[in-house]
Tab-separated table of C-alpha atoms in Angstrom:
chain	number	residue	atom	x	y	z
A	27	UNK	CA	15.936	-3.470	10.769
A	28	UNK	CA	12.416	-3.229	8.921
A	29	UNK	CA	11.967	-0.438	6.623
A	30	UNK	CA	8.260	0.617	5.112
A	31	UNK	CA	9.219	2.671	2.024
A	32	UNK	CA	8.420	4.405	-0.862
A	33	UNK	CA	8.864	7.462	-2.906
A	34	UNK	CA	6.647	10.679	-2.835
A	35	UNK	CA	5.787	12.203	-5.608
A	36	UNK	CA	6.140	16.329	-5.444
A	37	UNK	CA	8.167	17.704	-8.069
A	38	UNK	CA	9.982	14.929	-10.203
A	39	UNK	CA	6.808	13.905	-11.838
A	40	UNK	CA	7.143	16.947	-14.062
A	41	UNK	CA	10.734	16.373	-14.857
A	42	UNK	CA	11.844	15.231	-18.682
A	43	UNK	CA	13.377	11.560	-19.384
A	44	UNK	CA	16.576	11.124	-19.678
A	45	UNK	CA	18.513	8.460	-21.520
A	46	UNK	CA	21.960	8.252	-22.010
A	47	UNK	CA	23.894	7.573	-24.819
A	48	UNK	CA	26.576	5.804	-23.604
A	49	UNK	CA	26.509	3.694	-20.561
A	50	UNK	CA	26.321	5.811	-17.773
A	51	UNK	CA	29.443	5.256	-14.657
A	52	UNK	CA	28.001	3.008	-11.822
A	53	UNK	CA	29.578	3.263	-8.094
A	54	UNK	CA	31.168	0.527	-7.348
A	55	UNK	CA	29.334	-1.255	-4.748
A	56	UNK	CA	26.344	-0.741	-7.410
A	57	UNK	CA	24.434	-4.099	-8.831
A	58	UNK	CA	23.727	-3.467	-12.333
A	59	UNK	CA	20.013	-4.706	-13.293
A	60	UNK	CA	18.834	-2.896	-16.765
A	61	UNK	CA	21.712	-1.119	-18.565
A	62	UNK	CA	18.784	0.552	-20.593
A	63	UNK	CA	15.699	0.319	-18.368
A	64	UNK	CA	13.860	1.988	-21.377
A	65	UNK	CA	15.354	1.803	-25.079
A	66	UNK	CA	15.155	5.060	-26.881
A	67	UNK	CA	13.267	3.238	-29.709
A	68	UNK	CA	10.231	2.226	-27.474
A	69	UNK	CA	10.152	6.321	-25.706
A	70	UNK	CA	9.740	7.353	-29.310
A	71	UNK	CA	6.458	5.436	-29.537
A	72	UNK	CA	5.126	6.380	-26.374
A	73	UNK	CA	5.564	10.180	-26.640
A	74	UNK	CA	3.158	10.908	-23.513
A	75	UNK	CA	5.413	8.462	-21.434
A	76	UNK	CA	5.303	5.548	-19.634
A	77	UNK	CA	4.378	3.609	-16.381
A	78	UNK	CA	6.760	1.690	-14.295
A	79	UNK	CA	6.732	-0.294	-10.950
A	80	UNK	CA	9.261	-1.530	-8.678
A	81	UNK	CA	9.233	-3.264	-5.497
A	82	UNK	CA	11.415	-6.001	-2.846
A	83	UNK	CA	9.822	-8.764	-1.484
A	84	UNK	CA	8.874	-8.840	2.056
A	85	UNK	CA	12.625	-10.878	3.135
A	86	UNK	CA	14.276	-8.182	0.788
A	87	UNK	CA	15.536	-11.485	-0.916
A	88	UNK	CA	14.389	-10.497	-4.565
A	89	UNK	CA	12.844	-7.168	-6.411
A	90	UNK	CA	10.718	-6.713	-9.003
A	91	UNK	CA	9.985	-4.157	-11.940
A	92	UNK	CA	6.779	-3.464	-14.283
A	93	UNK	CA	6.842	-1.694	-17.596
A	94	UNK	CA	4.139	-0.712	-19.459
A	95	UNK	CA	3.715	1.950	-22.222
A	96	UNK	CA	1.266	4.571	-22.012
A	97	UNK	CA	-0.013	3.396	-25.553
A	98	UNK	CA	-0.198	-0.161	-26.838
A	99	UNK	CA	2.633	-1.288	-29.110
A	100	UNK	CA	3.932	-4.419	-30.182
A	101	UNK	CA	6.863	-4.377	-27.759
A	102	UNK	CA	9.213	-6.478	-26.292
A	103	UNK	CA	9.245	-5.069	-22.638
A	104	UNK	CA	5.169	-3.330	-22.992
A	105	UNK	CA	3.357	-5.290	-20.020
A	106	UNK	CA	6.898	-6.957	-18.469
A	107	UNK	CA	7.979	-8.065	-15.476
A	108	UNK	CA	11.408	-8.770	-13.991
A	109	UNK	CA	11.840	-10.531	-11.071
A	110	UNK	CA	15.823	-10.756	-10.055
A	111	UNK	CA	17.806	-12.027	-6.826
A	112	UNK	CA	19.068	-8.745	-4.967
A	113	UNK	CA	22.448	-10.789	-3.861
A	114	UNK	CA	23.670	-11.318	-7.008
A	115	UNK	CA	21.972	-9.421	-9.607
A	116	UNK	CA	20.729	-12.251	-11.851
A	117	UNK	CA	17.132	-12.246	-13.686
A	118	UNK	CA	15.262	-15.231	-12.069
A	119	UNK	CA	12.027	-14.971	-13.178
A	120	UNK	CA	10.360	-12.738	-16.370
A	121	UNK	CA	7.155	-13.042	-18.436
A	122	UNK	CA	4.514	-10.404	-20.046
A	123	UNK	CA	1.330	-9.665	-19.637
A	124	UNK	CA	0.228	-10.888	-23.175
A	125	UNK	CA	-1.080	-8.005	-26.050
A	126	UNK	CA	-1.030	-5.624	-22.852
A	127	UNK	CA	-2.416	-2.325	-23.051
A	128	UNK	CA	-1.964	0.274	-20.228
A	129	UNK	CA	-4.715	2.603	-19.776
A	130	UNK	CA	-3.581	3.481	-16.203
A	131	UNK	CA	-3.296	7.276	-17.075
A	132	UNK	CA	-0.517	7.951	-13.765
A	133	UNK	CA	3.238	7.664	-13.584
A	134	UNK	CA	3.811	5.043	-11.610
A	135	UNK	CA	2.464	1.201	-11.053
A	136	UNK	CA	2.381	0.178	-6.981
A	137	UNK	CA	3.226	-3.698	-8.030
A	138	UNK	CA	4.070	-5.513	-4.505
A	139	UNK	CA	5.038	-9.112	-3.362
A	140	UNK	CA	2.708	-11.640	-1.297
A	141	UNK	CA	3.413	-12.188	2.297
A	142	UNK	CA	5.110	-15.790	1.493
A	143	UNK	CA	7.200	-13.814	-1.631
A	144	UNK	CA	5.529	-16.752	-3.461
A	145	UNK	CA	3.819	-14.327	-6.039
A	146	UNK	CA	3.533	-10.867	-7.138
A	147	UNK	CA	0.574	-8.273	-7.531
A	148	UNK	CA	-0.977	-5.087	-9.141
A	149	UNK	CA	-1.276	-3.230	-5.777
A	150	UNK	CA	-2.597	0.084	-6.416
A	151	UNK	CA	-3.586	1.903	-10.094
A	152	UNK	CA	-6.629	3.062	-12.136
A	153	UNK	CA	-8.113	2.060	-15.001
A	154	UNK	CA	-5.740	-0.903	-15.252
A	155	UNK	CA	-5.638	-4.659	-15.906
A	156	UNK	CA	-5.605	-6.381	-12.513
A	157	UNK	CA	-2.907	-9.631	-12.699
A	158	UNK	CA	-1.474	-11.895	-10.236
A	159	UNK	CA	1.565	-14.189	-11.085
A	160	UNK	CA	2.584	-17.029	-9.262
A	161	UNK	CA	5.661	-16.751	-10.514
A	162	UNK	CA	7.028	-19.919	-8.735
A	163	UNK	CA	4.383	-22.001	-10.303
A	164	UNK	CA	3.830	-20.599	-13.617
A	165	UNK	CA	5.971	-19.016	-16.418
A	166	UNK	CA	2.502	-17.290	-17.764
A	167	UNK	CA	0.896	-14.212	-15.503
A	168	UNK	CA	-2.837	-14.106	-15.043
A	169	UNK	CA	-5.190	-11.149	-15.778
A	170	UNK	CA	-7.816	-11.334	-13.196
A	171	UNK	CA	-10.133	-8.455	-14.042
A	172	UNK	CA	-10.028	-5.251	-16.316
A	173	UNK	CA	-10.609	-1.858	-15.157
A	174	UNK	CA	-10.490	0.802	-17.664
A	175	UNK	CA	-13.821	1.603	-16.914
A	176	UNK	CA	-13.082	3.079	-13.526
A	177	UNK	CA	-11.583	6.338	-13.155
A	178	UNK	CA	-11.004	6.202	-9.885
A	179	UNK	CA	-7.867	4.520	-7.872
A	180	UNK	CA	-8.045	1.577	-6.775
A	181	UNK	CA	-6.129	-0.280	-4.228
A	182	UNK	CA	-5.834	-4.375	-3.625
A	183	UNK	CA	-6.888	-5.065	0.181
A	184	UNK	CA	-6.910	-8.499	0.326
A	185	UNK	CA	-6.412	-11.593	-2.339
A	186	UNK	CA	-8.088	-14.698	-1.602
A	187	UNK	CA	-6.224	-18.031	-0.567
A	188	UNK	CA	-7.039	-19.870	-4.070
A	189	UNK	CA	-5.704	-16.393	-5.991
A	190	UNK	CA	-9.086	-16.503	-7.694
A	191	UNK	CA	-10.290	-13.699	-6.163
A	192	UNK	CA	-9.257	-10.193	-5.450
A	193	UNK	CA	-11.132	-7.535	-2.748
A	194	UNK	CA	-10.407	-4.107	-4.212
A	195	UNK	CA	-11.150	-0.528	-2.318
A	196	UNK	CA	-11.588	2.594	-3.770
A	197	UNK	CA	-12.855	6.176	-3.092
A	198	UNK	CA	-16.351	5.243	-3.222
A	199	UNK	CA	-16.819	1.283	-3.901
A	200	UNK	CA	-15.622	-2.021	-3.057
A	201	UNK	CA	-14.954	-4.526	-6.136
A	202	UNK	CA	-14.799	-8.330	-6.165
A	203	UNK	CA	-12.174	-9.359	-9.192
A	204	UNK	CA	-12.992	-12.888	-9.856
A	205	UNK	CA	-12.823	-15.295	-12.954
A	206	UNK	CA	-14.204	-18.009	-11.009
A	207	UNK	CA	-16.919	-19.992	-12.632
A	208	UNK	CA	-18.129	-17.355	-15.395
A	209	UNK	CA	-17.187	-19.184	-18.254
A	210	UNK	CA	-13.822	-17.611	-18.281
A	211	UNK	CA	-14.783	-14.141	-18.993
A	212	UNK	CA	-13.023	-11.529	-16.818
A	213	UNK	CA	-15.911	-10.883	-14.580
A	214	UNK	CA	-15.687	-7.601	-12.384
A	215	UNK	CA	-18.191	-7.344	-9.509
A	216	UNK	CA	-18.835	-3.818	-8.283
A	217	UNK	CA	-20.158	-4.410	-4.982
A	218	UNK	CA	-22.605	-0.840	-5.183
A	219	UNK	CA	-22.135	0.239	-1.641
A	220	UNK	CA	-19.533	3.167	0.257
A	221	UNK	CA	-17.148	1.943	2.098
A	222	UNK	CA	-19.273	3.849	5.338
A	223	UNK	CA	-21.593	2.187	4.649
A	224	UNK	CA	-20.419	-1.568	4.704
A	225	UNK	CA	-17.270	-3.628	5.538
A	226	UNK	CA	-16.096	-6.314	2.806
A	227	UNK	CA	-13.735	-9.191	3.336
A	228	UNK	CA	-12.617	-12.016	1.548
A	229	UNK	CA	-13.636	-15.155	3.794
A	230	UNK	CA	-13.232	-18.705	2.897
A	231	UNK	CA	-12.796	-17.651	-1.126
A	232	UNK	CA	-15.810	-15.513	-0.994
A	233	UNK	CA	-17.221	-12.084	-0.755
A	234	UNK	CA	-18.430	-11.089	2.971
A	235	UNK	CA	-20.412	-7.989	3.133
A	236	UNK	CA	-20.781	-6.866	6.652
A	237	UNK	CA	-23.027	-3.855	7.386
A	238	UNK	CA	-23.503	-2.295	10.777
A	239	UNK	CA	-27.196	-0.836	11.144
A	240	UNK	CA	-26.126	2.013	12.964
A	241	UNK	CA	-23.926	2.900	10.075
A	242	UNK	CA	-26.850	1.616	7.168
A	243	UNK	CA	-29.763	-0.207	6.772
A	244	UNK	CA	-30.219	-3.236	3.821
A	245	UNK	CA	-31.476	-0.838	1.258
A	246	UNK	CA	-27.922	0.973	0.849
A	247	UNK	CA	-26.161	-2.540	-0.399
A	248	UNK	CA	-27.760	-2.830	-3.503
A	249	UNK	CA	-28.928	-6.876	-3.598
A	250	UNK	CA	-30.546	-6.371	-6.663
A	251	UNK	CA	-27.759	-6.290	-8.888
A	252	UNK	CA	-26.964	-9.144	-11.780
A	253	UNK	CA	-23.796	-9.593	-10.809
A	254	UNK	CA	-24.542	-9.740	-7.164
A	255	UNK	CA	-27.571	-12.019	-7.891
A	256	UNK	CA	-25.136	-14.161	-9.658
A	257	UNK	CA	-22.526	-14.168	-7.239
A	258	UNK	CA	-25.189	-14.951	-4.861
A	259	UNK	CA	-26.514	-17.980	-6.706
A	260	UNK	CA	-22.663	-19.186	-6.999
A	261	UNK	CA	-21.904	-19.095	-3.302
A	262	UNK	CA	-18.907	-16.726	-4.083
A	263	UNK	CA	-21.002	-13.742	-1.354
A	264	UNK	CA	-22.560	-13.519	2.041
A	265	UNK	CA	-24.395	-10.502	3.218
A	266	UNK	CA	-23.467	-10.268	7.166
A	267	UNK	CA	-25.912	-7.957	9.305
A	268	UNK	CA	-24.688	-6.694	12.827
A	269	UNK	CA	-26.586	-6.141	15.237
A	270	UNK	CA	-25.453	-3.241	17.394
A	271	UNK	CA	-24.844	-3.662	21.187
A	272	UNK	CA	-24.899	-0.559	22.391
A	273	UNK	CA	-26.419	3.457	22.330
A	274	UNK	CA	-23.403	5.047	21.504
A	275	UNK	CA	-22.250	6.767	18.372
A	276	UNK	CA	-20.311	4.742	15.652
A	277	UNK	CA	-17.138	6.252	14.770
A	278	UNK	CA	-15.474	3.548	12.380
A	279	UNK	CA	-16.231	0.067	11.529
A	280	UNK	CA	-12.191	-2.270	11.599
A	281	UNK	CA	-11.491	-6.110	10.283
A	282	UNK	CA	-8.564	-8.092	10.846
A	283	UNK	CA	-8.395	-10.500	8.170
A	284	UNK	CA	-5.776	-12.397	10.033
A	285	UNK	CA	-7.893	-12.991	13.478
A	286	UNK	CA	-11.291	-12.770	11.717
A	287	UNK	CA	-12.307	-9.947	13.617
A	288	UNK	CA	-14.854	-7.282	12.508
A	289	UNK	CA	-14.514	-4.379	15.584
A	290	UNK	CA	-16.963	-1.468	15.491
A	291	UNK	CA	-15.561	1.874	17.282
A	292	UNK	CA	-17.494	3.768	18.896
A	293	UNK	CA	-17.792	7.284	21.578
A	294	UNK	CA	-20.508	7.541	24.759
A	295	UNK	CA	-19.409	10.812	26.548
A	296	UNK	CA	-16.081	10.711	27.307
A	297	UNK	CA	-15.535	6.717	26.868
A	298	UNK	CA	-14.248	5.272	23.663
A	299	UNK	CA	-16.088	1.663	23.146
A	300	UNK	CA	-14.931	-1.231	21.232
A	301	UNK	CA	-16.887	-3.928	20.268
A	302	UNK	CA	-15.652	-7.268	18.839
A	303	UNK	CA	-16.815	-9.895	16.298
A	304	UNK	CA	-15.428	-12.855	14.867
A	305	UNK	CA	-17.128	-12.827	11.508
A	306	UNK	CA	-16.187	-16.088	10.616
A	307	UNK	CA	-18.518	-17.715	13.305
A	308	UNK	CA	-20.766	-14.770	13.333
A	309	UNK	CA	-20.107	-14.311	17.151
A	310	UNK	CA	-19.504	-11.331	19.293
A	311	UNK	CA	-16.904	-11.256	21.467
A	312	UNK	CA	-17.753	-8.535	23.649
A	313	UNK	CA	-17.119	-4.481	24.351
A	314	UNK	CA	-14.042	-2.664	25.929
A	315	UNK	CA	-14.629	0.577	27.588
A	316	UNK	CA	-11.879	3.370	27.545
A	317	UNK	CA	-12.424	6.267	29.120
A	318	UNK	CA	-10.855	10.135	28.001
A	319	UNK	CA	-10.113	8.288	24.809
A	320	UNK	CA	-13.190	9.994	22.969
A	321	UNK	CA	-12.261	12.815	20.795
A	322	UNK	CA	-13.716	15.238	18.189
A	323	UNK	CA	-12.896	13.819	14.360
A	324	UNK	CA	-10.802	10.957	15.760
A	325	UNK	CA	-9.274	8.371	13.770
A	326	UNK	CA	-8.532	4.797	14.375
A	327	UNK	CA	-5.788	2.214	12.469
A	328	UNK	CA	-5.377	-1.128	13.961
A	329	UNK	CA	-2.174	-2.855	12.936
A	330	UNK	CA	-0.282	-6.476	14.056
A	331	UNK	CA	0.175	-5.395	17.925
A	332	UNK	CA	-1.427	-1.839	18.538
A	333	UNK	CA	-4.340	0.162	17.886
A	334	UNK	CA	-3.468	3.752	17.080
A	335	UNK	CA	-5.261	6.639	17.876
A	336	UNK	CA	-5.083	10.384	17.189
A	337	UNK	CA	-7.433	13.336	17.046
A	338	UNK	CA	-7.103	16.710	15.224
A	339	UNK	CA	-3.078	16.098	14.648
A	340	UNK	CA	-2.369	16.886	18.345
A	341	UNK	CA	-4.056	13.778	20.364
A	342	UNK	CA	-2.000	10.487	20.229
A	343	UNK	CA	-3.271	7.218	22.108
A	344	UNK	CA	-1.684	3.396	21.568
A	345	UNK	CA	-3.578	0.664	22.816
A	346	UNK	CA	-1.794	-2.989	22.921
A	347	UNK	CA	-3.326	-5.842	21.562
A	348	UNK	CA	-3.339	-8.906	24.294
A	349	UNK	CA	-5.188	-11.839	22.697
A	350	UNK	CA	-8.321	-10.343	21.616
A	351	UNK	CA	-8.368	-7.770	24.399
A	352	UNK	CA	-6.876	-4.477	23.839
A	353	UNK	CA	-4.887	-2.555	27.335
A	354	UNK	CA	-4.136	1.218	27.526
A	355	UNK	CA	-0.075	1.943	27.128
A	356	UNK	CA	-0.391	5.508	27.232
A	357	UNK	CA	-2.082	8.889	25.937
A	358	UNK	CA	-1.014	12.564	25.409
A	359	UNK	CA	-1.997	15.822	24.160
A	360	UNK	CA	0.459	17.870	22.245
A	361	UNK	CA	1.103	21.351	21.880
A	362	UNK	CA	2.542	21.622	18.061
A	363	UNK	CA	1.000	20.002	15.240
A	364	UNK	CA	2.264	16.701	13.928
A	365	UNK	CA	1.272	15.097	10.856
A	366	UNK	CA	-0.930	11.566	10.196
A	367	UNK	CA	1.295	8.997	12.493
A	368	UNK	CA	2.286	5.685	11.540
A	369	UNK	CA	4.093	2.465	12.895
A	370	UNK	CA	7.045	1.438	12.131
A	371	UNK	CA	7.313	-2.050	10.196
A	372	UNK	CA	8.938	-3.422	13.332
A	373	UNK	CA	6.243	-1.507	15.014
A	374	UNK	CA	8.656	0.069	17.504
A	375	UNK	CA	7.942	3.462	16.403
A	376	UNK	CA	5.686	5.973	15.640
A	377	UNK	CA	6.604	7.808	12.788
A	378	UNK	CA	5.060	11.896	12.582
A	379	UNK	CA	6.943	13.872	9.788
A	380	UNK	CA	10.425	13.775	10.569
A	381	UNK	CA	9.931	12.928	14.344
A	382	UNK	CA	10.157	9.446	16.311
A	383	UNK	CA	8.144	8.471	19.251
A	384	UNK	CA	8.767	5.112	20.871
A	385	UNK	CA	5.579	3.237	20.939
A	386	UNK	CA	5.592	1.419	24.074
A	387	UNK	CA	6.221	4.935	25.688
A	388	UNK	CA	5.549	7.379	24.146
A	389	UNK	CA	9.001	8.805	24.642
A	390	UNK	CA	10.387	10.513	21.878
A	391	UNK	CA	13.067	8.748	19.998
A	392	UNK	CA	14.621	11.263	18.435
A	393	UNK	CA	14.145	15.411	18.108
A	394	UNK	CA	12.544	17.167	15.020
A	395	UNK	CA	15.325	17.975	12.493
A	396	UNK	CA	16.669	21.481	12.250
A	397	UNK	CA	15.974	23.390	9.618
A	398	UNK	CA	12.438	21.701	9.471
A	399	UNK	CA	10.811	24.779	7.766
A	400	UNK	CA	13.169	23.846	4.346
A	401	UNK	CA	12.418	20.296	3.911
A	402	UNK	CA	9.041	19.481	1.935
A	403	UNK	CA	6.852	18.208	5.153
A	404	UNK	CA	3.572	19.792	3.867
A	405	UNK	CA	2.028	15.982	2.808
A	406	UNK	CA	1.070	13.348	5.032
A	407	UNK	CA	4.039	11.236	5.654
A	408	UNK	CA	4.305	7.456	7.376
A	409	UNK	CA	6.035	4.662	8.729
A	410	UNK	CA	9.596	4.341	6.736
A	411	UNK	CA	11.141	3.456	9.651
A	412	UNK	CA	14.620	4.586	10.494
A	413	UNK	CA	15.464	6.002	7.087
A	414	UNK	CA	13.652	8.569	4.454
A	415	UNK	CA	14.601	9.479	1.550
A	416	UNK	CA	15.244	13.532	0.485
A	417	UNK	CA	16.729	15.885	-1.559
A	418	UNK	CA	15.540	19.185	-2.872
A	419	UNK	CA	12.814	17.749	-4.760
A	420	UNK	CA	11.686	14.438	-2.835
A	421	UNK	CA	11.052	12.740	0.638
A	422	UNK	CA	10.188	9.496	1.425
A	423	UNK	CA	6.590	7.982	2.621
A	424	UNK	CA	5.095	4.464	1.812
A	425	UNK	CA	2.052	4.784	-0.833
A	426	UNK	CA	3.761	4.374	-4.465
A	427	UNK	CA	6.919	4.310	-6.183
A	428	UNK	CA	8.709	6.846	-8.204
A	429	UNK	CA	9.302	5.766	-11.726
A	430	UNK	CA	13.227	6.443	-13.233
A	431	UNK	CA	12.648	9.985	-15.061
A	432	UNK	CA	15.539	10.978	-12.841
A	433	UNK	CA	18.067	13.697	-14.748
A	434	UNK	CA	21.538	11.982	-14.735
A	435	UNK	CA	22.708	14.492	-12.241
A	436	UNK	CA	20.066	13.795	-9.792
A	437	UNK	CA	21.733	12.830	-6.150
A	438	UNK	CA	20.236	11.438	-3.241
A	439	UNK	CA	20.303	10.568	0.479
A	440	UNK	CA	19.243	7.984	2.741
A	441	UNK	CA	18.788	9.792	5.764
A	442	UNK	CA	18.280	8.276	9.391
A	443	UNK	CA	15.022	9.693	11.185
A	444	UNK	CA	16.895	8.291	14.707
A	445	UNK	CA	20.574	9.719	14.260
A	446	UNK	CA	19.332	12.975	12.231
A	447	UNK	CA	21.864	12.351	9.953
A	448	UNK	CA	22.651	11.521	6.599
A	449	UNK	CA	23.953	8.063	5.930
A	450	UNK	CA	24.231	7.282	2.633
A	451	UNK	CA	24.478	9.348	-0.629
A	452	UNK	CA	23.313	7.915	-4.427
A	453	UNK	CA	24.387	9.422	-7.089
A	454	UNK	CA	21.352	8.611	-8.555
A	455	UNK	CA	17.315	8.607	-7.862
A	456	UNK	CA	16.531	5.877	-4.927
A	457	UNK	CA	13.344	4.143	-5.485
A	458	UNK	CA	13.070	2.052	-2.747
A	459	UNK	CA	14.400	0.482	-0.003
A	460	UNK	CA	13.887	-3.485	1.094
A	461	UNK	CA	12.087	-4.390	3.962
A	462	UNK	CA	15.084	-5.513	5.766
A	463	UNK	CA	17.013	-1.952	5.591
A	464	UNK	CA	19.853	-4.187	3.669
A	465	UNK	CA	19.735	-2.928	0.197
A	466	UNK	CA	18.149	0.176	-1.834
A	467	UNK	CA	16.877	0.523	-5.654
A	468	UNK	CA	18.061	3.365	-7.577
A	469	UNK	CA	18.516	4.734	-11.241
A	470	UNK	CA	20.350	7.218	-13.060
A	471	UNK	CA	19.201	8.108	-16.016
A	472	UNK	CA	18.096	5.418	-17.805
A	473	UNK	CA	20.069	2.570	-15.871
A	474	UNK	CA	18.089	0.793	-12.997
A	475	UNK	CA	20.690	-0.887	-10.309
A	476	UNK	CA	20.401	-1.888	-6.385
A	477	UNK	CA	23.102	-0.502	-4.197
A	478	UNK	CA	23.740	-1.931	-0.489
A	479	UNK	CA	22.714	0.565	2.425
């Protein structure tokens, strides 16, 4: 069982710390991990807070946890991370982010584990020091860029095979982290262009700027820049121009990092078109042709085996990747709303609020849960697989973690989306659940411990 996870924040953020005196009474199944995840000393110093970030490894094998106060101070535990085996409890790996200062101005840190669980990232934040630590390798973690120049959020899309370079994505720009040849200054390239504009990848350790001239012309990527010039005259960017195949309009421009593909959407009439590059080679593929598929503000996500589809929260479409072809499973129009869909980690599902629809089918997997009007189902929720997680105040959906504020009383459930039914109760805060459904984070009050599901 594969679970995508994480903790939406609705209420809770506004909620005062709690720490406890004495140590606080555990269940018994419960792994202990940080008696005092926060000592009183260090909240005193940090009166507007602090930032934390947990997160398993893809196997569910180990999890992680960031601290870093909200104002710098010679701490201990200000820019640490803990890395311990979910089996037995014990600290494996730990090191700090040396004379950190956090000027990430949220809650909560979205830290999260390579695909090999041979190193662990900043994932998502603003205004914050981007780091990668190959914590395997290397007792000492390595700032890659700063960013407390950007208010925006940012979000990591793709790290390079030599870790010396990281592709971030914002609201409105693309960045290239890199350190590579500049002398060992923390060198941040703002690429200058919105993301409709141009496509960036990472490909063979450098920057690939792909622009489709339907969707922009040369002047919007700004080649004038010093740091592009510079990148330029390093080999560490390409500048990719597409040349489009067809009349029709563009509707989104999709890569695939892990088949080198660059796809350009597009609508003619009725008929939704998809055209196909490998931008490695610089070669197109060819164009796929489905017809009814085009509809008014439609969106497109293209994950391992599928390509999703869905149009003004009542049209669904899946489309099955076969090679580099793509085959119509099935299409429907619904009568009540739904919110944004998802897939499942194991893919086997697509997940739309509290409801399941097998994706192979479209057959729904389970029935909306009764009393839907009480639970909290006004934000966009996705693909946590067969459990959520809910009480009065919270629900479950994969973007970032929830930080331990929890009051000591807090209780919560780990509730099955398939069964509609609650299988588990915490008495504590759950922030997060491994990839393998196996075990779940929680805290209670101040005490951070993992608890088998």
């Amino acid at each position: 069982m594969k679970i995508y996870y994480t903790v939406c924040m609705i209420v809770l953020i506004s909620m005062p710390l709690a720490f406890a005196d004495q140590p606080l009474t555990q269940p018994a199944n419960a792994i202990l991990l940080l008696p005092s995840n926060i000592p009183n000393e260090t909240a005193d110093h940090y009166p507007q807070g602090y930032a934390m970030g947990y997160t398993f490894s893809q196997d569910g094998r180990l999890f992680a946890s960031f601290f870093a106060g909200k104002r710098h101070y010679d701490d201990h535990t200000n820019g640490s991370i803990r890395i311990w085996d979910t089996q037995t409890g014990k600290l494996k790996y730990q090191t700090q982010i040396p004379n950190y200062y956090n000027s990430y101005k949220g809650d909560n840190y979205n830290i999260k584990f390579s695909p090999d669980n041979q190193m662990l990232y900043l994932a998502e934040a603003s205004g914050a020091q981007v780091f990668i630590w190959d914590f395997t390798q290397r007792k000492t973690i390595e700032v890659i860029c700063e960013q407390d120049d950007r208010a925006e959020m940012f979000k990591v899309v793709q790290v390079a095979s030599n870790n010396k370079q990281i592709l971030l994505q914002g609201l409105s720009s693309t960045d290239l982290c890199t350190k590579e040849l500049f002398a060992n200054k923390q060198t941040r390239y703002r690429s200058g262009f919105h993301h409709a504009d141009a496509t960036s990848v990472l490909d063979n350790n450098k920057l690939l700027v792909i622009y489709n001239k339907k969707r922009s012309d040369e002047s919007s990527i700004v080649l004038n820049k010093d740091e592009l010039k510079e990148l330029a005259k390093r080999k560490l960017v390409d500048v990719w121009q597409v040349t489009p195949v067809s009349n029709a309009t563009p509707v989104a421009d999709i890569i695939d990092p892990t088949s080198q593909l660059f796809i350009a959407v597009e609508v003619l009439d009725d008929d939704l078109l998809l055209h196909q590059w490998n931008y490695a080679k610089r070669q197109w593929l060819g164009t796929q042709s489905f017809t009814g598929l085009a509809k008014p503000n439609m969106q497109v996500k293209l994950h391992k085996n599928y390509l999703l589809i869905h149009a003004n929260n009542h049209f669904l479409a899946v489309l099955q990747r076969k090679g580099l072809g793509f085959s119509l499973l099935w299409q429907k129009q619904y009568k009540d709303y739904f919110n944004t869909p998802e897939l499942s980690l194991d893919e086997k599902y697509i997940i739309a609020g509290f409801d399941l629809i097998e994706t192979e089918t479209g057959k729904p997997a389970s029935y909306s849960i009764k009393n839907r009007e009480k639970q909290l189902i006004k934000a966009d929720y996705a693909a946590y697989m067969e459990y959520i997680i809910k009480n009065v105040d919270i629900v479950a959906y994969p973007s970032q973690d929830l930080k331990c504020q929890a009051n000591v009383n807090l209780k919560s459930d780990v509730y099955s989306l398939l069964n509609q039914q609650t299988i588990k109760e915490v008495d504590g805060l759950i922030v997060g659940i491994s990839p393998d459904g196996k075990m779940l984070a929680a805290c209670k009050g101040a005490e951070l411990f993992l608890m088998p599901i």
